[in-house]
C-alpha atoms as a printed R data frame, in Angstrom:
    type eleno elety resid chain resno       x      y       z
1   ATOM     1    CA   UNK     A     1   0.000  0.000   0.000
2   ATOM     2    CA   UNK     A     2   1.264  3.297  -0.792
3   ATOM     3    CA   UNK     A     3   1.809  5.829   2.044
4   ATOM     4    CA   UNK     A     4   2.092  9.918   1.634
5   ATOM     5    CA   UNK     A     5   4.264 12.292   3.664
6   ATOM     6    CA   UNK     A     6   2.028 14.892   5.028
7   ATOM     7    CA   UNK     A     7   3.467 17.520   2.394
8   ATOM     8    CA   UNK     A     8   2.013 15.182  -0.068
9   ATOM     9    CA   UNK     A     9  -1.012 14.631   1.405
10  ATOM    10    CA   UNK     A    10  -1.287 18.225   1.639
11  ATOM    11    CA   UNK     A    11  -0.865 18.705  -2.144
12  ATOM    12    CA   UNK     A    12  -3.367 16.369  -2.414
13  ATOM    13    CA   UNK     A    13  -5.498 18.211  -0.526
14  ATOM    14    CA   UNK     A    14  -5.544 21.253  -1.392
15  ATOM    15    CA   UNK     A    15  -4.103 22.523   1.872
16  ATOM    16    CA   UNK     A    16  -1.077 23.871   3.016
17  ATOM    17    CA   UNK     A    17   1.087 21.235   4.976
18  ATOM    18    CA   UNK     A    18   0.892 23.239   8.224
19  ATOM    19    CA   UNK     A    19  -3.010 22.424   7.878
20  ATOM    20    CA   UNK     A    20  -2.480 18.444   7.166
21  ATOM    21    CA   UNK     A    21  -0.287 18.420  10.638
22  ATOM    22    CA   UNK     A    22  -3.133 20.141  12.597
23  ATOM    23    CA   UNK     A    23  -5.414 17.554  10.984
24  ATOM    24    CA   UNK     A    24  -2.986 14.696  11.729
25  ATOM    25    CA   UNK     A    25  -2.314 16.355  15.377
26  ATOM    26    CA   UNK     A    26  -6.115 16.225  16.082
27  ATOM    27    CA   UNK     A    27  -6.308 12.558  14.800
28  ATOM    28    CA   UNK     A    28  -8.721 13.256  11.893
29  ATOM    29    CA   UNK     A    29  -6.235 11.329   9.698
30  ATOM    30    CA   UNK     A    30  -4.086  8.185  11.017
31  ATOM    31    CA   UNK     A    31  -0.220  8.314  10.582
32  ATOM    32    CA   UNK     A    32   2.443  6.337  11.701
33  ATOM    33    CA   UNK     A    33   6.191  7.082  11.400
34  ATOM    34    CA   UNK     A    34   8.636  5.201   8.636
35  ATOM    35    CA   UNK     A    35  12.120  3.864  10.165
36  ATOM    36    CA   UNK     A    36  13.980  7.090   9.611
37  ATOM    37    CA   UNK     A    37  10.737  8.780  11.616
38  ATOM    38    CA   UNK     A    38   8.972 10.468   8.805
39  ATOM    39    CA   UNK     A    39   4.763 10.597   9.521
40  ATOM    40    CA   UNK     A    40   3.173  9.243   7.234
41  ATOM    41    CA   UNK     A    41  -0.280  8.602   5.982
42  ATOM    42    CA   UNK     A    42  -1.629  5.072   3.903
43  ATOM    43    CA   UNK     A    43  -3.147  5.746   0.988
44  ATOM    44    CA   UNK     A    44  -6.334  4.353   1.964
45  ATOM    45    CA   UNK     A    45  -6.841  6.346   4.923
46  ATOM    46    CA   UNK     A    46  -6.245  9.299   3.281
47  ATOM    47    CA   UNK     A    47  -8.724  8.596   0.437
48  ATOM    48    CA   UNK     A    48 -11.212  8.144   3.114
49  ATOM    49    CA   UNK     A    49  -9.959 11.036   4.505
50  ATOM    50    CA   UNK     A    50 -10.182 13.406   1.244
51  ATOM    51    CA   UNK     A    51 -13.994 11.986   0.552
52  ATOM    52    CA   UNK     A    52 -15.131 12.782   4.115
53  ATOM    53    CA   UNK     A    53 -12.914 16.370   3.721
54  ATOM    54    CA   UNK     A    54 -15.093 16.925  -0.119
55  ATOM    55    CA   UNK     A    55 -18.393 16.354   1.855
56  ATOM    56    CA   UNK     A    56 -18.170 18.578   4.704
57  ATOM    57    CA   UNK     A    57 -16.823 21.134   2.456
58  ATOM    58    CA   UNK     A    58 -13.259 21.542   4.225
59  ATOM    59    CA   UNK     A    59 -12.921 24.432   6.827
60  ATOM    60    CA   UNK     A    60 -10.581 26.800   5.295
61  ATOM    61    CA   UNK     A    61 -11.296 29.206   2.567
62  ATOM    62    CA   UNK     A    62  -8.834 27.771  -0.355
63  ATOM    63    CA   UNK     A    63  -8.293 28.750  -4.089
64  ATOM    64    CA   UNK     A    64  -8.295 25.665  -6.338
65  ATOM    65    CA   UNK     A    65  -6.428 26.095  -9.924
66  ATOM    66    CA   UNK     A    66  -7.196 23.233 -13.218
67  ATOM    67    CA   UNK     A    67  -3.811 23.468 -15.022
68  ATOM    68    CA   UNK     A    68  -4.839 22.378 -18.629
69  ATOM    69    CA   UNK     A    69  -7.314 20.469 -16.883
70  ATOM    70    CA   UNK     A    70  -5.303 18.382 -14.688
71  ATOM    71    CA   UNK     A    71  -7.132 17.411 -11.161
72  ATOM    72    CA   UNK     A    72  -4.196 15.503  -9.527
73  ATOM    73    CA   UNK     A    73  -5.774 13.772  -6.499
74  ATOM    74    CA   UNK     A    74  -6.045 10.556  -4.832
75  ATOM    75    CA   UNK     A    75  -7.880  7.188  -5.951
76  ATOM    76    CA   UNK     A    76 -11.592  6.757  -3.566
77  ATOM    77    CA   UNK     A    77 -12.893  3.885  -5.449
78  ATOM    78    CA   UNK     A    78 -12.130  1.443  -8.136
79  ATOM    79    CA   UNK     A    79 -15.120 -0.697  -9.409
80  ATOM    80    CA   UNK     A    80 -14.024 -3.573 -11.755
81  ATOM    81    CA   UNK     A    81 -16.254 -5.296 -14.442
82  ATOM    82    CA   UNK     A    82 -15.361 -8.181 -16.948
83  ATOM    83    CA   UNK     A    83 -14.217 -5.692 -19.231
84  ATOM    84    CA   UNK     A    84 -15.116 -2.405 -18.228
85  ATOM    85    CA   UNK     A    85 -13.472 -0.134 -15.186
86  ATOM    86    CA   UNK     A    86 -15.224  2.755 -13.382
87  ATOM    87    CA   UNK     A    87 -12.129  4.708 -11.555
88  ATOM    88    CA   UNK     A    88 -13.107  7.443  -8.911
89  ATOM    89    CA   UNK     A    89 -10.670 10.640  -8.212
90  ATOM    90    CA   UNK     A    90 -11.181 12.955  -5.597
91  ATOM    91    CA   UNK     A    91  -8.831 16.222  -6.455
92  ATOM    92    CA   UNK     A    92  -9.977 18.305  -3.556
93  ATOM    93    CA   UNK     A    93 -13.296 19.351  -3.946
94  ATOM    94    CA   UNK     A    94 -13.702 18.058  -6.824
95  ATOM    95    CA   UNK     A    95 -14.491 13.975  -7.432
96  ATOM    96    CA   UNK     A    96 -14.064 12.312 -10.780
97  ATOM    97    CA   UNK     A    97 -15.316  9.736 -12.392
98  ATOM    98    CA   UNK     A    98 -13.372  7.958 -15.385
99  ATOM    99    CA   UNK     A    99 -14.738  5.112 -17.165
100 ATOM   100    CA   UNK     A   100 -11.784  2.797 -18.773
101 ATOM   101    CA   UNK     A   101 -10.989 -0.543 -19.342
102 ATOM   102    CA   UNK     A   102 -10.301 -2.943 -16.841
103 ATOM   103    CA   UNK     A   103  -6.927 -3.786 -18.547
104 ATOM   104    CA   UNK     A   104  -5.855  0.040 -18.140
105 ATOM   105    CA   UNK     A   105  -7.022 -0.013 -14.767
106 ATOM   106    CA   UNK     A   106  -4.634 -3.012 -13.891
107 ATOM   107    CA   UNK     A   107  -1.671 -1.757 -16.142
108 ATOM   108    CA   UNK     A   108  -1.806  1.266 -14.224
109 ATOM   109    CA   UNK     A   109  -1.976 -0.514 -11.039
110 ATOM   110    CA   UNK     A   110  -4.834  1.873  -9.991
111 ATOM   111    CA   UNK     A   111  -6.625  0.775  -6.795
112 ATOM   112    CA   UNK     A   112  -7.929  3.123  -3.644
113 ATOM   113    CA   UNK     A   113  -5.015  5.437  -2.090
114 ATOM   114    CA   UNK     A   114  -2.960  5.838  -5.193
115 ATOM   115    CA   UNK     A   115  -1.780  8.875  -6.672
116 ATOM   116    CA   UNK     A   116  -3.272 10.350 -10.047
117 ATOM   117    CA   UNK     A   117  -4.082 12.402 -12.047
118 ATOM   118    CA   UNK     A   118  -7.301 13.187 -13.722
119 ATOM   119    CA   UNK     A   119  -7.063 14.914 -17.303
120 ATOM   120    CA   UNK     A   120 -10.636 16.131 -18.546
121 ATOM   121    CA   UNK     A   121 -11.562 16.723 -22.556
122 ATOM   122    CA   UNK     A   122 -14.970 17.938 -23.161
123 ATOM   123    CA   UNK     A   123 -16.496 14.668 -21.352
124 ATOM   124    CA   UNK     A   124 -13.852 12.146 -21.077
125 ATOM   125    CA   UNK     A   125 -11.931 11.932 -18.385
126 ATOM   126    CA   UNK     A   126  -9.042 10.093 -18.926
127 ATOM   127    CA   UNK     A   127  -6.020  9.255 -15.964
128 ATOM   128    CA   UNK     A   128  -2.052  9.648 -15.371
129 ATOM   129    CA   UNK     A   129  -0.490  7.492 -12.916
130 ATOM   130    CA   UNK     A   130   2.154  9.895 -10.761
């Protein structure tokens, strides 16, 4: 399972680190230190985390930016079909939804608390593993 550093979770947040450490400080998100003492956060937990943060509308007042429509977030939910993929992305606020093939899915090794990125055309979205 991939883990984050909190700067990364930040990022992923939309938040500046400082915030992420308050949030890890209060509990709200689990860590647990690597061997050289780094905090850091699974990626599942922090999924959970970002979905629960997306709902309640976060408590700080933050800008959010699309660069060429890129939403760079963190996997929520991967549903797999015979053929067919549905891939969720939650980019702060913002949760997307990317319909693919299950062979991309699994060549990307996309599952819930992975990094990626969400590239939207008109009404495909399509994804970039980081």
């Amino acid at each position: 399972m991939q883990s984050y550093t909190i700067g990364q979770a930040a990022r992923l947040l939309g938040v500046s680190p400082d915030t992420a450490r308050r949030w890890a400080d209060a509990g709200r998100v689990p860590t647990h230190r690597d061997e050289s003492g780094r905090r850091l956060i699974d990626g599942k937990d922090l999924a959970a985390f970002s979905v629960e943060l997306a709902r309640s509308g976060g408590e700080e007042e933050t800008s959010y930016t699309s660069v060429r429509n890129a939403f760079p977030g963190i996997v929520t939910a991967v549903k797999l079909g015979d053929v067919a993929a549905q891939v969720e992305i939650q980019a702060g606020p913002h949760r997307l939804v990317s319909l693919l093939t299950r062979e991309a899915v699994e060549e990307l090794g996309l599952e819930v608390g992975v990094e990626a990125t969400a590239r939207v055309k008109s009404t495909n979205v399509h994804i970039d593993r980081a």
